Amino acid sequence: MAIAAALAFSAHAGTLTRDHTPPPAPDFNAERDPFELDWTSPAAGIWVGVRPQSARFPVTGTSVIVIGETGVLVFDGGGTPLQAERVAEKIRTETDLPVTHIAISHWHGDHHLGIGPLREAWPEAVTVSHSFTRAVMGSTLMDSARNPDAAPPGALRGQLEGALDNPDLPEANRLWLEQGLVWVDLIEAQGRAGQIPEIDLVFEDSLEIDLGGRAVSLVHLGHGNTKGDIMLHIPDARMIAAGDAVVHPTPYGFFSYPESWAAALRRLREFDVDLIVPGHGEPMTDWAYVDLLTETLQSIADQTAALVAEGHDLDGVREHFDWSALEPRFTGGDPFWAGRFDVWFKRPILDAAWRLETGLDNEELIPHEHGVE
């Protein structure tokens, strides 16, 4: 399988291939609130809103606006109402056309729990996702979002302040937590204001949408970060928004599917594009990071399968897994990025891989008693 992957890379390398460069040291400036987006326009009628400092607390997904001649599509309209309000403001600044479609890349709440203001502003807009994503909305996987008031007011502040009391806390982690503490009241209020959205339209493999003079496609390339990942392909702009199938500079490994995720990224590699927009992080103009992520996911699947076959339990897999050829290429040796890589990727991805190798389901759908509320 590794040989096949290498051949696929060679076949589709083109002009977008180079070695991945690890990220620079993070910036912990807290002057701007954590839901502000920086907007760029890679092509006429297309706007990409990226929250600077992708690792900043809380994680905040990228929003994409696509304007046609008759309508507008929004891809991942916001994990908080404030983000969605800013997306709506950007749309109104750029066009008088209505939003006709709101696409959700996957079920993780930082990409959709805030889209209520978009649906209120454009009530005729169709909210669309993969069928699995809609199924999750009515399951216990969304219970924490369904009960945002379960934690008492001020709980998040207490958690951050408690973590800062640790005398052994690395300096970079302290700065990261202090940055979050500056905006903790806003973060908590926005978290409580989010709502699980109703999804109007679902698909399985692909869905083409005509925005008037501009056709775009939503595509599902297989199980990856979730079972219901979708991406937005905009052919005339030669770009694709990948959702959390690609997150830069630190991928998220929770409840995921390493081997099929690697296969999905190899299918992504076949798209003739000049720009890849991650679900978090700055847009990329080459395949270097996607290649590194694909190699890493395949190694995780292969090493985990071998270790389980040798009789290792999860702790044994963690102990014997060899990250030496992979981790430095993500972190560059920076202690902050090494910490994020450990918490957001290494631990959860090995748990996910081990579960799959032992026959467990990483996203079991248990219906919530009352469904989507």
Coordinates of N, CA, C and O in Angstrom, one line a residue, residues 38-49 64-69 71-74 85-99 122 214:
D38 N -9.6 36.8 9.1 CA -8.9 37.6 8.1 C -9.4 37.1 6.7 O -9.3 35.9 6.4
W39 N -9.9 38.1 5.9 CA -10.5 37.7 4.6 C -9.5 37.9 3.5 O -8.9 39.0 3.4
T40 N -9.4 37.0 2.6 CA -8.7 37.1 1.3 C -9.6 36.6 0.2 O -10.5 35.8 0.4
S41 N -9.3 37.1 -1.0 CA -10.1 36.7 -2.2 C -9.1 36.1 -3.2 O -8.5 36.8 -4.0
P42 N -9.1 34.8 -3.3 CA -8.2 34.1 -4.2 C -8.6 34.1 -5.6 O -7.9 33.9 -6.6
A43 N -9.9 34.5 -5.9 CA -10.5 34.6 -7.2 C -11.7 35.5 -7.1 O -12.3 35.7 -6.0
A44 N -12.1 36.0 -8.2 CA -13.3 36.9 -8.3 C -14.5 36.2 -7.7 O -14.8 35.1 -8.0
G45 N -15.2 36.9 -6.7 CA -16.4 36.3 -6.1 C -16.2 35.2 -5.1 O -17.1 34.6 -4.7
I46 N -14.9 35.0 -4.7 CA -14.6 34.0 -3.6 C -13.9 34.7 -2.5 O -12.9 35.4 -2.7
W47 N -14.4 34.4 -1.3 CA -13.7 35.0 -0.1 C -13.5 33.9 0.9 O -14.3 33.0 1.2
V48 N -12.2 33.8 1.4 CA -11.8 32.8 2.4 C -11.5 33.6 3.7 O -10.7 34.5 3.8
G49 N -12.3 33.2 4.8 CA -12.1 33.8 6.1 C -11.4 32.9 7.0 O -11.9 31.8 7.4
V64 N -15.8 29.9 4.0 CA -15.6 30.2 2.6 C -16.9 30.7 2.0 O -18.0 30.1 2.2
I65 N -16.8 31.8 1.3 CA -18.0 32.4 0.6 C -17.8 32.3 -0.9 O -16.7 32.7 -1.4
V66 N -18.8 31.7 -1.6 CA -18.7 31.6 -3.1 C -19.9 32.4 -3.7 O -21.0 32.0 -3.4
I67 N -19.6 33.4 -4.5 CA -20.6 34.2 -5.1 C -20.8 33.9 -6.6 O -19.8 33.9 -7.3
G68 N -22.0 33.5 -7.0 CA -22.2 33.3 -8.4 C -23.0 34.5 -9.0 O -23.0 35.6 -8.4
E69 N -23.7 34.2 -10.1 CA -24.5 35.3 -10.7 C -25.9 35.3 -10.1 O -26.6 36.4 -10.3
G71 N -26.7 33.4 -6.9 CA -26.8 33.1 -5.5 C -25.4 32.9 -4.9 O -24.4 33.0 -5.5
V72 N -25.4 32.6 -3.6 CA -24.2 32.6 -2.8 C -24.2 31.3 -2.0 O -25.2 30.9 -1.4
L73 N -23.0 30.6 -1.9 CA -22.8 29.4 -1.1 C -21.9 29.8 0.0 O -20.8 30.4 -0.2
V74 N -22.2 29.3 1.2 CA -21.2 29.4 2.4 C -20.8 28.1 2.8 O -21.7 27.2 3.0
E85 N -22.3 35.9 12.2 CA -22.7 37.3 11.9 C -21.6 38.0 11.1 O -22.0 38.9 10.2
R86 N -20.4 37.7 11.4 CA -19.3 38.4 10.6 C -19.2 37.9 9.2 O -18.9 38.6 8.2
V87 N -19.6 36.6 9.0 CA -19.7 36.0 7.6 C -20.8 36.7 6.9 O -20.7 37.1 5.7
A88 N -21.9 36.9 7.6 CA -23.1 37.6 6.9 C -22.7 39.0 6.6 O -23.1 39.5 5.5
E89 N -22.0 39.7 7.5 CA -21.6 41.1 7.2 C -20.7 41.1 6.0 O -20.8 42.0 5.1
K90 N -19.8 40.1 5.8 CA -18.9 40.1 4.7 C -19.7 39.9 3.4 O -19.4 40.5 2.4
I91 N -20.7 39.0 3.4 CA -21.5 38.7 2.3 C -22.2 40.0 1.8 O -22.2 40.4 0.6
R92 N -22.8 40.7 2.8 CA -23.6 41.9 2.4 C -22.7 43.0 1.9 O -23.1 43.8 1.1
T93 N -21.4 43.0 2.3 CA -20.5 44.0 1.8 C -20.1 43.7 0.4 O -19.9 44.6 -0.4
E94 N -20.1 42.4 0.0 CA -19.7 42.0 -1.4 C -20.8 41.9 -2.4 O -20.5 41.9 -3.6
T95 N -22.0 41.6 -2.0 CA -23.1 41.3 -2.9 C -24.4 41.5 -2.3 O -24.6 41.5 -1.1
D96 N -25.4 41.8 -3.2 CA -26.8 41.9 -2.8 C -27.5 40.5 -3.0 O -28.7 40.4 -2.7
L97 N -26.8 39.6 -3.6 CA -27.4 38.3 -3.9 C -27.7 37.5 -2.6 O -27.0 37.7 -1.6
P98 N -28.7 36.6 -2.6 CA -29.1 35.9 -1.4 C -28.2 34.7 -1.3 O -27.6 34.1 -2.2
V99 N -28.0 34.3 0.0 CA -27.3 33.0 0.2 C -28.4 31.9 -0.1 O -29.5 31.9 0.4
W122 N -31.2 34.5 5.8 CA -31.6 34.0 4.5 C -32.3 32.7 4.7 O -31.8 31.6 4.5
R214 N -21.5 29.8 -12.3 CA -20.5 29.2 -11.5 C -21.0 27.9 -10.9 O -21.9 28.0 -10.0

